[in-house]
Tab-separated table of C-alpha atoms and ligand atoms in Angstrom:
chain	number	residue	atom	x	y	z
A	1	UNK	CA	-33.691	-32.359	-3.455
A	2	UNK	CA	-36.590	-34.206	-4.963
A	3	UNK	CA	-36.851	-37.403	-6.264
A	4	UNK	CA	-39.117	-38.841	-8.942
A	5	UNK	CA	-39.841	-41.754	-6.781
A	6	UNK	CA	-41.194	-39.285	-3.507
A	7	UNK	CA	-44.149	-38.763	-5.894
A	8	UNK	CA	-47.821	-40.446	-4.472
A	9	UNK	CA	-50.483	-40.561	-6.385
A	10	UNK	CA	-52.354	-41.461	-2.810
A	11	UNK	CA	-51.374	-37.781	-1.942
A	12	UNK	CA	-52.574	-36.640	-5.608
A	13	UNK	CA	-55.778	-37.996	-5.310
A	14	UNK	CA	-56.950	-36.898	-2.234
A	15	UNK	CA	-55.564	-33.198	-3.342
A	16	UNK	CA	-58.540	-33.565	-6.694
A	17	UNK	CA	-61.022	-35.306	-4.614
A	18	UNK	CA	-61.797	-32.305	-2.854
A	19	UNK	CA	-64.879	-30.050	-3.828
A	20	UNK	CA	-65.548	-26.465	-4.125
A	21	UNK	CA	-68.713	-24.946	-2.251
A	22	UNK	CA	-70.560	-21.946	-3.792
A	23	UNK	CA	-70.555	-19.883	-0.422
A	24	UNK	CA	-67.029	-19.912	-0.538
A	25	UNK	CA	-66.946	-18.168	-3.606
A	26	UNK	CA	-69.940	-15.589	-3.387
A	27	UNK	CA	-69.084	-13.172	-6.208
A	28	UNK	CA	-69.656	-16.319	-8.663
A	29	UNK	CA	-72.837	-17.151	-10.583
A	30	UNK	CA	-72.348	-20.740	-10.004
A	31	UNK	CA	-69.848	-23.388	-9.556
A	32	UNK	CA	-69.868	-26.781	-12.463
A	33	UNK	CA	-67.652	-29.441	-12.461
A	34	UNK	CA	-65.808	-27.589	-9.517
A	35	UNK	CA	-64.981	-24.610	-12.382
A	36	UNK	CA	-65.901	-21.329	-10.958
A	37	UNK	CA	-67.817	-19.712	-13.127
A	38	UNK	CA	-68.563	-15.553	-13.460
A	39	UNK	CA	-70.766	-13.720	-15.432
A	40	UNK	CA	-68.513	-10.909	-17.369
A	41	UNK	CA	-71.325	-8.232	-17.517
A	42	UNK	CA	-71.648	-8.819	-13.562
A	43	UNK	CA	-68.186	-7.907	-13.433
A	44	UNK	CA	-68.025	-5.283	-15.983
A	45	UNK	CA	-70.626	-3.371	-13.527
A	46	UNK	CA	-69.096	-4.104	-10.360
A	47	UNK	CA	-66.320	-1.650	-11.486
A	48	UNK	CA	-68.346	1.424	-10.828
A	49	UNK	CA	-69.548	0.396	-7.734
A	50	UNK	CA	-65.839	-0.011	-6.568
A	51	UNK	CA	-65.955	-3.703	-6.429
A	52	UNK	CA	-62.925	-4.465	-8.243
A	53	UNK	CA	-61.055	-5.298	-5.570
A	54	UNK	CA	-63.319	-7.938	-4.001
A	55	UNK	CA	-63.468	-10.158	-7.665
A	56	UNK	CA	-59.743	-9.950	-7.602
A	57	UNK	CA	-59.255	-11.339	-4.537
A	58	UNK	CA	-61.778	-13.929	-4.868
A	59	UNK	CA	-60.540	-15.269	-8.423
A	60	UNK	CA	-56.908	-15.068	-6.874
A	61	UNK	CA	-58.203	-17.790	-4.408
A	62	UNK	CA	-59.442	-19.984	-6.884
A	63	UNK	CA	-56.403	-19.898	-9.028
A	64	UNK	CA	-54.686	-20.786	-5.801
A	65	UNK	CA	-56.391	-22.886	-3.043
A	66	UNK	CA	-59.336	-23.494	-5.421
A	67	UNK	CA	-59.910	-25.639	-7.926
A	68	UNK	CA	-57.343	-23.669	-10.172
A	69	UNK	CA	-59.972	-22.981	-12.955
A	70	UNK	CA	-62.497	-19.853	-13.876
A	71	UNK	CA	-64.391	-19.318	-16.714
A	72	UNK	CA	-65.982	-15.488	-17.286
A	73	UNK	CA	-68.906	-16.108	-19.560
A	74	UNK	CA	-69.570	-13.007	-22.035
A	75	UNK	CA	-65.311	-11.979	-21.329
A	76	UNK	CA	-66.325	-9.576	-24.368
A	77	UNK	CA	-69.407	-7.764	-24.150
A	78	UNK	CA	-69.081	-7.212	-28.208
A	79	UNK	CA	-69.097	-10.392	-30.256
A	80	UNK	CA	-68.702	-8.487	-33.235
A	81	UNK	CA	-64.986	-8.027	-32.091
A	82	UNK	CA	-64.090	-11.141	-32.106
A	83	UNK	CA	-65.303	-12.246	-35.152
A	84	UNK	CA	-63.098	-9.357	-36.760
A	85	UNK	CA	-59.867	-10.684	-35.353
A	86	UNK	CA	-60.891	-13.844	-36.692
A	87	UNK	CA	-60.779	-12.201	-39.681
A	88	UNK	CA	-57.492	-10.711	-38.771
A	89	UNK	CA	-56.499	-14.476	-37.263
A	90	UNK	CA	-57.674	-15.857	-41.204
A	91	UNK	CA	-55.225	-13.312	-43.170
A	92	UNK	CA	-52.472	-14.320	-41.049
A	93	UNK	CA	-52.715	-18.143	-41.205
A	94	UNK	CA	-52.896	-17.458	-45.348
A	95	UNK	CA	-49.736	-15.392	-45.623
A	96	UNK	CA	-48.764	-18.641	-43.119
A	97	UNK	CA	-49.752	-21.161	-45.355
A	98	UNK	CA	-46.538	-22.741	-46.807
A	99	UNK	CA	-44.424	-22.328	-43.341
A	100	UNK	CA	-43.560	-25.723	-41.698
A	101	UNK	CA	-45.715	-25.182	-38.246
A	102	UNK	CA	-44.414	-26.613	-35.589
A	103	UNK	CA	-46.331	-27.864	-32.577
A	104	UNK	CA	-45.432	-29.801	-29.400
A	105	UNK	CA	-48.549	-31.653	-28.772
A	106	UNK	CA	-50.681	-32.311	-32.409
A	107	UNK	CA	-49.128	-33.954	-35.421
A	108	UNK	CA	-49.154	-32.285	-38.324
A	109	UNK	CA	-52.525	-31.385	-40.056
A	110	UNK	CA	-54.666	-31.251	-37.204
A	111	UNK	CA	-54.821	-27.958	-35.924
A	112	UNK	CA	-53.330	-24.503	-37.375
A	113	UNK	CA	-51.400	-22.421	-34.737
A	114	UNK	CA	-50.237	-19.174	-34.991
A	115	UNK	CA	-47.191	-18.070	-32.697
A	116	UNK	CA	-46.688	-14.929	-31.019
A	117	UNK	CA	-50.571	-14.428	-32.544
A	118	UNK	CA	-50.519	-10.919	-30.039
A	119	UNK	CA	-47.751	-8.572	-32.180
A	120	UNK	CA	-48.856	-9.949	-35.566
A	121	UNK	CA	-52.690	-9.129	-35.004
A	122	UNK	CA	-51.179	-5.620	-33.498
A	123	UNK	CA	-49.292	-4.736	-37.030
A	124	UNK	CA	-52.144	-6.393	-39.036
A	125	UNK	CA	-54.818	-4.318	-37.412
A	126	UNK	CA	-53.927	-1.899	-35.039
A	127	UNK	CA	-57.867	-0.892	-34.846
A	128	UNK	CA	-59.275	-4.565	-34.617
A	129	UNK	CA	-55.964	-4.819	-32.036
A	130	UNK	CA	-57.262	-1.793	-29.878
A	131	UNK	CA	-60.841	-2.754	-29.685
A	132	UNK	CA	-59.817	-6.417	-28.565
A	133	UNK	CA	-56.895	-5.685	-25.383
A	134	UNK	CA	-58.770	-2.568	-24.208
A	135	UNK	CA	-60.842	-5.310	-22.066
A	136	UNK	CA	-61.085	-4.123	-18.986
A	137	UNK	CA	-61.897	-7.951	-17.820
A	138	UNK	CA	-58.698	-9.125	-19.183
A	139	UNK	CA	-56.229	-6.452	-16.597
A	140	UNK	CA	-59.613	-7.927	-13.594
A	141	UNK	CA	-57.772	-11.213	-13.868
A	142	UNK	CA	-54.233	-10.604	-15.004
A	143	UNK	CA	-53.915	-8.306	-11.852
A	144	UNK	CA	-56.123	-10.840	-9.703
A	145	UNK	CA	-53.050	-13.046	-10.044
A	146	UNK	CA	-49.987	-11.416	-11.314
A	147	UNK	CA	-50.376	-7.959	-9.833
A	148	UNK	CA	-50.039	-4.967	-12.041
A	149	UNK	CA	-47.318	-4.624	-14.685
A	150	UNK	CA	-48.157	-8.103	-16.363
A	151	UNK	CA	-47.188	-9.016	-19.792
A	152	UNK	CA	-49.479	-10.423	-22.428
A	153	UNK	CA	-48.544	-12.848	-24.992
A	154	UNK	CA	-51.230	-15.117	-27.362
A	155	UNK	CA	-51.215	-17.836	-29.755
A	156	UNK	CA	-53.959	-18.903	-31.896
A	157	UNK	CA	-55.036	-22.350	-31.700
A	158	UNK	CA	-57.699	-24.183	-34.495
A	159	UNK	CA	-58.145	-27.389	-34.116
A	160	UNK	CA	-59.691	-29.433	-36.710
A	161	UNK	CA	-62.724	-32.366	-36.608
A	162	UNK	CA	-60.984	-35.494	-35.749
A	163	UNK	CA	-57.722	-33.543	-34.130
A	164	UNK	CA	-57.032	-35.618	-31.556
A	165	UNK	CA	-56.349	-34.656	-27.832
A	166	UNK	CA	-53.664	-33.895	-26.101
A	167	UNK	CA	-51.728	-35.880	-24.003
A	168	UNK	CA	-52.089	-34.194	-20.153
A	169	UNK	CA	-49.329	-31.706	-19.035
A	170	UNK	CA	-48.391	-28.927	-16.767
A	171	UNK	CA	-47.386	-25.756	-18.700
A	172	UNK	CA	-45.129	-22.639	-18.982
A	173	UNK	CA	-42.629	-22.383	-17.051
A	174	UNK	CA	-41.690	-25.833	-15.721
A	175	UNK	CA	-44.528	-27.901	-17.987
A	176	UNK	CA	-42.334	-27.044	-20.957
A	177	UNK	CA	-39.322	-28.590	-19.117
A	178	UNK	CA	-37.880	-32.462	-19.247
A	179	UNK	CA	-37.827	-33.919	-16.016
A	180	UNK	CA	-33.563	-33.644	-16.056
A	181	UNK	CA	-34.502	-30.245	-16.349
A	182	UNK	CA	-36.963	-29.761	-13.539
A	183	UNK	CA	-35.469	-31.178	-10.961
A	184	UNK	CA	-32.163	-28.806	-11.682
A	185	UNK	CA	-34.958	-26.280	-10.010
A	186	UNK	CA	-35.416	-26.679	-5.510
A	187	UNK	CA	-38.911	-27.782	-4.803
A	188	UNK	CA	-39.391	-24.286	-4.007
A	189	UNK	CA	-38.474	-22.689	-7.174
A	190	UNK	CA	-40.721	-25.274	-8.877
A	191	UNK	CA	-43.991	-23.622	-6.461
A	192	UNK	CA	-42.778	-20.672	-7.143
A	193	UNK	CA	-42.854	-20.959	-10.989
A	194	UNK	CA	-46.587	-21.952	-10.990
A	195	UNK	CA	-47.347	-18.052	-9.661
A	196	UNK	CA	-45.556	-16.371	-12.779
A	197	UNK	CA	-47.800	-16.703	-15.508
A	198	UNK	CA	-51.574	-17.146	-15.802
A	199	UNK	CA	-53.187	-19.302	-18.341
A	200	UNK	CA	-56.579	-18.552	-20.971
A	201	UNK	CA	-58.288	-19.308	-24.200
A	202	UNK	CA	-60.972	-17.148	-25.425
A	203	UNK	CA	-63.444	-19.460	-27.050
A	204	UNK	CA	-63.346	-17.734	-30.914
A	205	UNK	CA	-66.488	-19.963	-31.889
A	206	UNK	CA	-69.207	-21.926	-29.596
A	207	UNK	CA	-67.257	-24.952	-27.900
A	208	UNK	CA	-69.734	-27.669	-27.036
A	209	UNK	CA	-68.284	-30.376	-25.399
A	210	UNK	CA	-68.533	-32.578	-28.580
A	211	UNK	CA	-65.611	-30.132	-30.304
A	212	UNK	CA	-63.549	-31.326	-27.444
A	213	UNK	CA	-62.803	-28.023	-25.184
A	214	UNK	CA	-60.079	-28.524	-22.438
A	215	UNK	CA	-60.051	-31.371	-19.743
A	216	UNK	CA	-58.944	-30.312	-16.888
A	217	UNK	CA	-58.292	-31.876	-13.425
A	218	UNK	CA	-59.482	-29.423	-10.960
A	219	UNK	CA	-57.497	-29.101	-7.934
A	220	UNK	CA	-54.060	-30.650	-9.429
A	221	UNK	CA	-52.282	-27.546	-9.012
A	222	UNK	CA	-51.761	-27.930	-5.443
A	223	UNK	CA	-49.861	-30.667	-6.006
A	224	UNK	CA	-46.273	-29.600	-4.765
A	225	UNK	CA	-44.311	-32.265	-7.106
A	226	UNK	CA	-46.580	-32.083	-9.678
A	227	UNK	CA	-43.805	-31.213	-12.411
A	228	UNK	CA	-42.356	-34.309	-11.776
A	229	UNK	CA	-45.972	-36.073	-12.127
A	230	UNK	CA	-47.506	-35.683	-15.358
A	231	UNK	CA	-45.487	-37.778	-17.773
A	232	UNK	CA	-45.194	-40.913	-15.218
A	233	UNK	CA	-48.199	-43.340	-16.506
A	234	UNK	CA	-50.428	-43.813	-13.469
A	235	UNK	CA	-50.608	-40.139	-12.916
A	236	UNK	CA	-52.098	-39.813	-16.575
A	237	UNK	CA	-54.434	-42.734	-16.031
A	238	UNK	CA	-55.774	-40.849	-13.051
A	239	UNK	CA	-56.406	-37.740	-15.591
A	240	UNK	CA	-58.080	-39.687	-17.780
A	241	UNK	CA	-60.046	-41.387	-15.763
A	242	UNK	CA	-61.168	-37.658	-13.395
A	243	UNK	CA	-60.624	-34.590	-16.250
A	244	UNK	CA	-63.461	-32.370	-16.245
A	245	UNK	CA	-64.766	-30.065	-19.540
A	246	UNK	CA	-67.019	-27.363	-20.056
A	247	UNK	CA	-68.361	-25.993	-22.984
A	248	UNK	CA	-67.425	-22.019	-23.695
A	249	UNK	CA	-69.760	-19.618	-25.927
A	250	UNK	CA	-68.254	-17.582	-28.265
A	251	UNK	CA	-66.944	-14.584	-26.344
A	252	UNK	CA	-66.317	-16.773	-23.146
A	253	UNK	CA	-63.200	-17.190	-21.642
A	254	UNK	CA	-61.099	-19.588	-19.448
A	255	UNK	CA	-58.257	-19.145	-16.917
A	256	UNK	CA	-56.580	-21.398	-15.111
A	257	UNK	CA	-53.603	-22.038	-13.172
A	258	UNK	CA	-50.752	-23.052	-15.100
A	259	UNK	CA	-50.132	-26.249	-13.211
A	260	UNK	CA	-53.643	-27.303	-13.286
A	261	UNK	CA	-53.174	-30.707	-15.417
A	262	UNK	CA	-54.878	-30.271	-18.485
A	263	UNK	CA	-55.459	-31.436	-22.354
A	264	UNK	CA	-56.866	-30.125	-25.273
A	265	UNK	CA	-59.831	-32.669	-25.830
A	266	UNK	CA	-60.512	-34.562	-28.893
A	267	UNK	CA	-62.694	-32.405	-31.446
A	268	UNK	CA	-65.106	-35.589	-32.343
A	269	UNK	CA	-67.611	-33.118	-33.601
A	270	UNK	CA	-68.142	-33.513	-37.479
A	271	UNK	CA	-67.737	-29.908	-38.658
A	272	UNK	CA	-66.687	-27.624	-35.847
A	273	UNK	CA	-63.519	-26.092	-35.893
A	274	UNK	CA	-62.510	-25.168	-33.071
A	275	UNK	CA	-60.800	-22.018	-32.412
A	276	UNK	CA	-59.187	-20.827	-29.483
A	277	UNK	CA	-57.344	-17.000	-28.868
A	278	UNK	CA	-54.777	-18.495	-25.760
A	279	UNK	CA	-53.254	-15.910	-23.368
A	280	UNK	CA	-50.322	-16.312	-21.779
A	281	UNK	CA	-50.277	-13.635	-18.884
A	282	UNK	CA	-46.688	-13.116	-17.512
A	283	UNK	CA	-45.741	-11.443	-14.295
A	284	UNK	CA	-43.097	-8.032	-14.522
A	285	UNK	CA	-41.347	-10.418	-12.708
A	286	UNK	CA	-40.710	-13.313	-15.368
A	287	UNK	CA	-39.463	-14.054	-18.594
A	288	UNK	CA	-42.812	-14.069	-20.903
A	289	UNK	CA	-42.200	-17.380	-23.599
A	290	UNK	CA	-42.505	-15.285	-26.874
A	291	UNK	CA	-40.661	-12.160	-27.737
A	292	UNK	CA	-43.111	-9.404	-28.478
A	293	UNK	CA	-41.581	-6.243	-29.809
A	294	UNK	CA	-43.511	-3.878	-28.034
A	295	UNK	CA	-41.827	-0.428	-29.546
A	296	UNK	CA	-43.082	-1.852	-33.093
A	297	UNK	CA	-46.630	-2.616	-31.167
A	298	UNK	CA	-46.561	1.025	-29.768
A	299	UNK	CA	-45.835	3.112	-32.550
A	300	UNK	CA	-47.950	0.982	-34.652
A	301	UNK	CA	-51.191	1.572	-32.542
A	302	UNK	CA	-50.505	4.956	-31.218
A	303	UNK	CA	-52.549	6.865	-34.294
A	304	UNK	CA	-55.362	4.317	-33.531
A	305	UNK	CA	-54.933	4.996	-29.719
A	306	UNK	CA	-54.852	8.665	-29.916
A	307	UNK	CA	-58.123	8.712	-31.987
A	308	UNK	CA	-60.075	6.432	-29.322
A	309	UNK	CA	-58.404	8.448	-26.718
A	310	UNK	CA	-59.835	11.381	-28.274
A	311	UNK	CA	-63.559	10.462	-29.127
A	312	UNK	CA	-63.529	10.043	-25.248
A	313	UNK	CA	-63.918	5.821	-25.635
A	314	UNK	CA	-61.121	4.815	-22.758
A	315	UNK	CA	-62.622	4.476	-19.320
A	316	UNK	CA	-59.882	4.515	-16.872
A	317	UNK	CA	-59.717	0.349	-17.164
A	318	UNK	CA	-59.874	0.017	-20.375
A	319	UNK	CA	-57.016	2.159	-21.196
A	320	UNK	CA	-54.856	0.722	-18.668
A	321	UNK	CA	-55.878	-2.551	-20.086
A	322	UNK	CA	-54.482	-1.406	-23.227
A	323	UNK	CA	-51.628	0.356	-22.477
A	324	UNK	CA	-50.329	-2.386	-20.023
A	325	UNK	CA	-51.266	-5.187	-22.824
A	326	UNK	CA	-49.157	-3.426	-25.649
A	327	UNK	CA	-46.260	-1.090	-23.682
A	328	UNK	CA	-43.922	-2.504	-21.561
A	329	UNK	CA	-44.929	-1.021	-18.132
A	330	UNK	CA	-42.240	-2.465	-15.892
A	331	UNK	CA	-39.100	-0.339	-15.776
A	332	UNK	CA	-36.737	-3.110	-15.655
A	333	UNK	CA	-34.524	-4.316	-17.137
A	334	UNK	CA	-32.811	-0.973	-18.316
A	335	UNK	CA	-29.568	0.543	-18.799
A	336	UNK	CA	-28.576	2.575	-15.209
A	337	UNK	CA	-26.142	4.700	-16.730
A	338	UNK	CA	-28.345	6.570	-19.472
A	339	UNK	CA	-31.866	5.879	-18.146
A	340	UNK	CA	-32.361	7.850	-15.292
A	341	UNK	CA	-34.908	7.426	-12.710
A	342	UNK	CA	-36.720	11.259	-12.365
A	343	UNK	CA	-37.912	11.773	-9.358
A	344	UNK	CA	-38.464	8.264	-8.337
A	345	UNK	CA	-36.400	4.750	-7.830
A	346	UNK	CA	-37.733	3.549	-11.523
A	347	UNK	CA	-37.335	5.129	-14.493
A	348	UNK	CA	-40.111	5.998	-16.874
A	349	UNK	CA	-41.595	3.009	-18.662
A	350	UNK	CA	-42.823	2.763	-22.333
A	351	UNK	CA	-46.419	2.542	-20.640
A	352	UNK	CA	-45.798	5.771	-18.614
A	353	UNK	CA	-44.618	7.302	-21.973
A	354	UNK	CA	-47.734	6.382	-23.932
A	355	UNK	CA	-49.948	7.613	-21.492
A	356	UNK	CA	-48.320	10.835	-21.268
A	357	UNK	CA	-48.335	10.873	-25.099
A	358	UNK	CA	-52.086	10.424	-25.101
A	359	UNK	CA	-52.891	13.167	-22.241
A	360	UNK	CA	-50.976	15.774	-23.956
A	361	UNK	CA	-52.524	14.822	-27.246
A	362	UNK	CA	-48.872	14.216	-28.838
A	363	UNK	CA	-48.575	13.671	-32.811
A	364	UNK	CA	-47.237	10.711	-34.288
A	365	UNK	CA	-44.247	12.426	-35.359
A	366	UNK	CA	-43.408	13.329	-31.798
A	367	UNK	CA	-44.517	9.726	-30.587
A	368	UNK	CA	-42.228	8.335	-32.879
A	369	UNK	CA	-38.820	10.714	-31.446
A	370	UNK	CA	-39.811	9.569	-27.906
A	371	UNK	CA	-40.087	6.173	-28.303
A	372	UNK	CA	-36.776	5.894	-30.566
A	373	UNK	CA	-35.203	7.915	-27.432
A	374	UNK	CA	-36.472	5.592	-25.236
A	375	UNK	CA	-35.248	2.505	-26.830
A	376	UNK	CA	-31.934	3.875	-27.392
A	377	UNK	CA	-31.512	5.074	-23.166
A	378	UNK	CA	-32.152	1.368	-22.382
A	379	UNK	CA	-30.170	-0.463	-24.729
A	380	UNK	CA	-27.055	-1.621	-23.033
B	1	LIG	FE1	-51.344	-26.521	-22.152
């Protein structure tokens, strides 16, 4: 079992000194600060020329042997959108207002969050909702590193001028985890954690550097006993002395690895508040941090779904990016007994159920019947 004192920062150091070349990573525009960096209406092209495939694989191998970081500059092709669910984001942090926030890395007054930021914008504005997760760019890089089937959960993060940064940290699974805690999990199990979930922030307003975007130390991901790393003192003097930050246009996004050290910067900027949309992708095959109540999501997008579905808007990735963002599309877990697999190992998932919905142009009513059938077959 590991031991806090087998850590090295010799080993650490050499792991971040390392330095990404461009012809490694050919599908990018260019590389800065070692952060990978790809154009999204590049990308959002490449999928009719069958491409997809080739972008995956390369932004898997950043996550992994890379530097751990990618930003995709113009993530929405439609600015307009997100300025709407900042609208959406603003009605939400007033009906907020008086709740005692609670946040594990600001004090109090700083920054605004909003929790589980993905089912409230959903039942605030199923249309606003739609338009947003029907990014094809979003299921690019879920799948890149997660494989199909991933779950998608966001919080909203504002952070005021003068909020100061963050301390550095690994996060979800293990990052959120006291050392006592961390080493109850094999070294293994620890490496293995770091593949479960995917980290991003869509920038929600320009982020120059001054506003204090994310510093990051590229590379620290690799670092097998890195869980065990962050809080001890000369690991975090390293950080500070080797983080890296790039500024994000409105519209751009970031993903990382989730044990790439990192810290939210200090916004030193006089009047920019920064404002950040961070996704936390899951894989089918982990327990996502927030619950998200994706029957409620469903039914409450379904009229706004149908009507896209209908005017002919969906290409085939965007509706799979919506349908796999708001449906549960993993089969398990289920009850065995009443929720029969037809003609196949897995039973039918709420995804599978919406898109069958949508093909055979079902009414709400009848939406509504199936899905309350559905929940009840795989309650225990
Ligand atoms: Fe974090």
């Amino acid at each position: 079992m590991l031991q806090n004192e087998e850590l090295s920062l010799k080993d650490f150091k050499k792991i971040c000194k390392q330095v990404l070349k461009k012809e490694d990573y050919p599908l990018s525009c260019f590389i800065k600060k070692n952060i990978v960096i790809y154009d999204g209406d590049k990308l959002r092209k490449s999928f009719s020329k069958k491409k997809r495939v080739f972008y995956e694989i390369e932004l898997a191998k950043v996550f992994e042997e890379g530097s751990g970081i990618v930003v995709i500059q113009n993530f929405f092709d439609n600015k307009k959108i997100i300025g709407r669910m900042n609208t959406v984001f603003d009605a939400i942090l007033k009906e907020e207002e008086n709740k005692e926030a609670a946040d594990h890395f600001a004090k109090g007054g700083q920054n605004a969050r909003i929790w589980n930021a993905f089912e409230k914008s959903a039942l605030k504005d199923a249309k606003v909702f739609v338009k947003y997760y029907k990014n094809p760019l979003l299921s690019l890089v879920a799948k890149a590193w997660l494989g199909s089937n991933y779950q998608v959960t966001s919080q909203v993060n504002i952070i005021y001028p003068k909020g100061k940064a963050q301390a550095p940290h690994r996060d979800y699974h293990l990052g959120f985890q006291e050392n006592a805690a961390v080493l109850s999990y094999p070294l293994h199990s620890q490496i293995m954690s770091r593949l479960l979930t995917l980290q991003g922030g869509v920038a929600h307003v320009d982020i120059p550097i001054k506003s204090g975007p994310t510093k990051f130390l590229p590379f620290s991901q690799q670092y097998k006993p890195g869980y065990l790393a962050w809080r001890e003192e000369e690991f975090k003097n390293y950080f500070e002395k080797s983080y890296v930050q790039i500024s994000l246009k409105k519209g751009d996004a970031i993903f990382f690895n989730p044990a790439v050290f990192h810290a939210g910067g200090e916004n030193r900027s006089k009047n920019i508040i920064r404002s950040v949309n961070l996704l936390q992708l899951s894989s089918a095959f982990s327990k996502p941090m927030e619950n998200v109540d994706l029957y409620k999501i469903s039914l409450n997008i379904y009229k706004d779904l149908r009507k896209v579905n209908k005017k002919g808007f969906f290409d085939k990735h965007s509706l799979d990016a919506i349908l796999t963002a708001s449906c549960d599309a993993y089969s398990f877990p289920t009850n065995l007994d009443k929720d029969l697999p037809l003609g196949s190992m897995t039973p039918q998932t709420l995804k599978e159920l919406c898109l069958q919905a949508l093909k055979e142009d079902w009414k709400y009513s009848k939406f509504k019947e199936e899905v309350n059938k559905h929940k009840k077959r795989r309650n225990s």
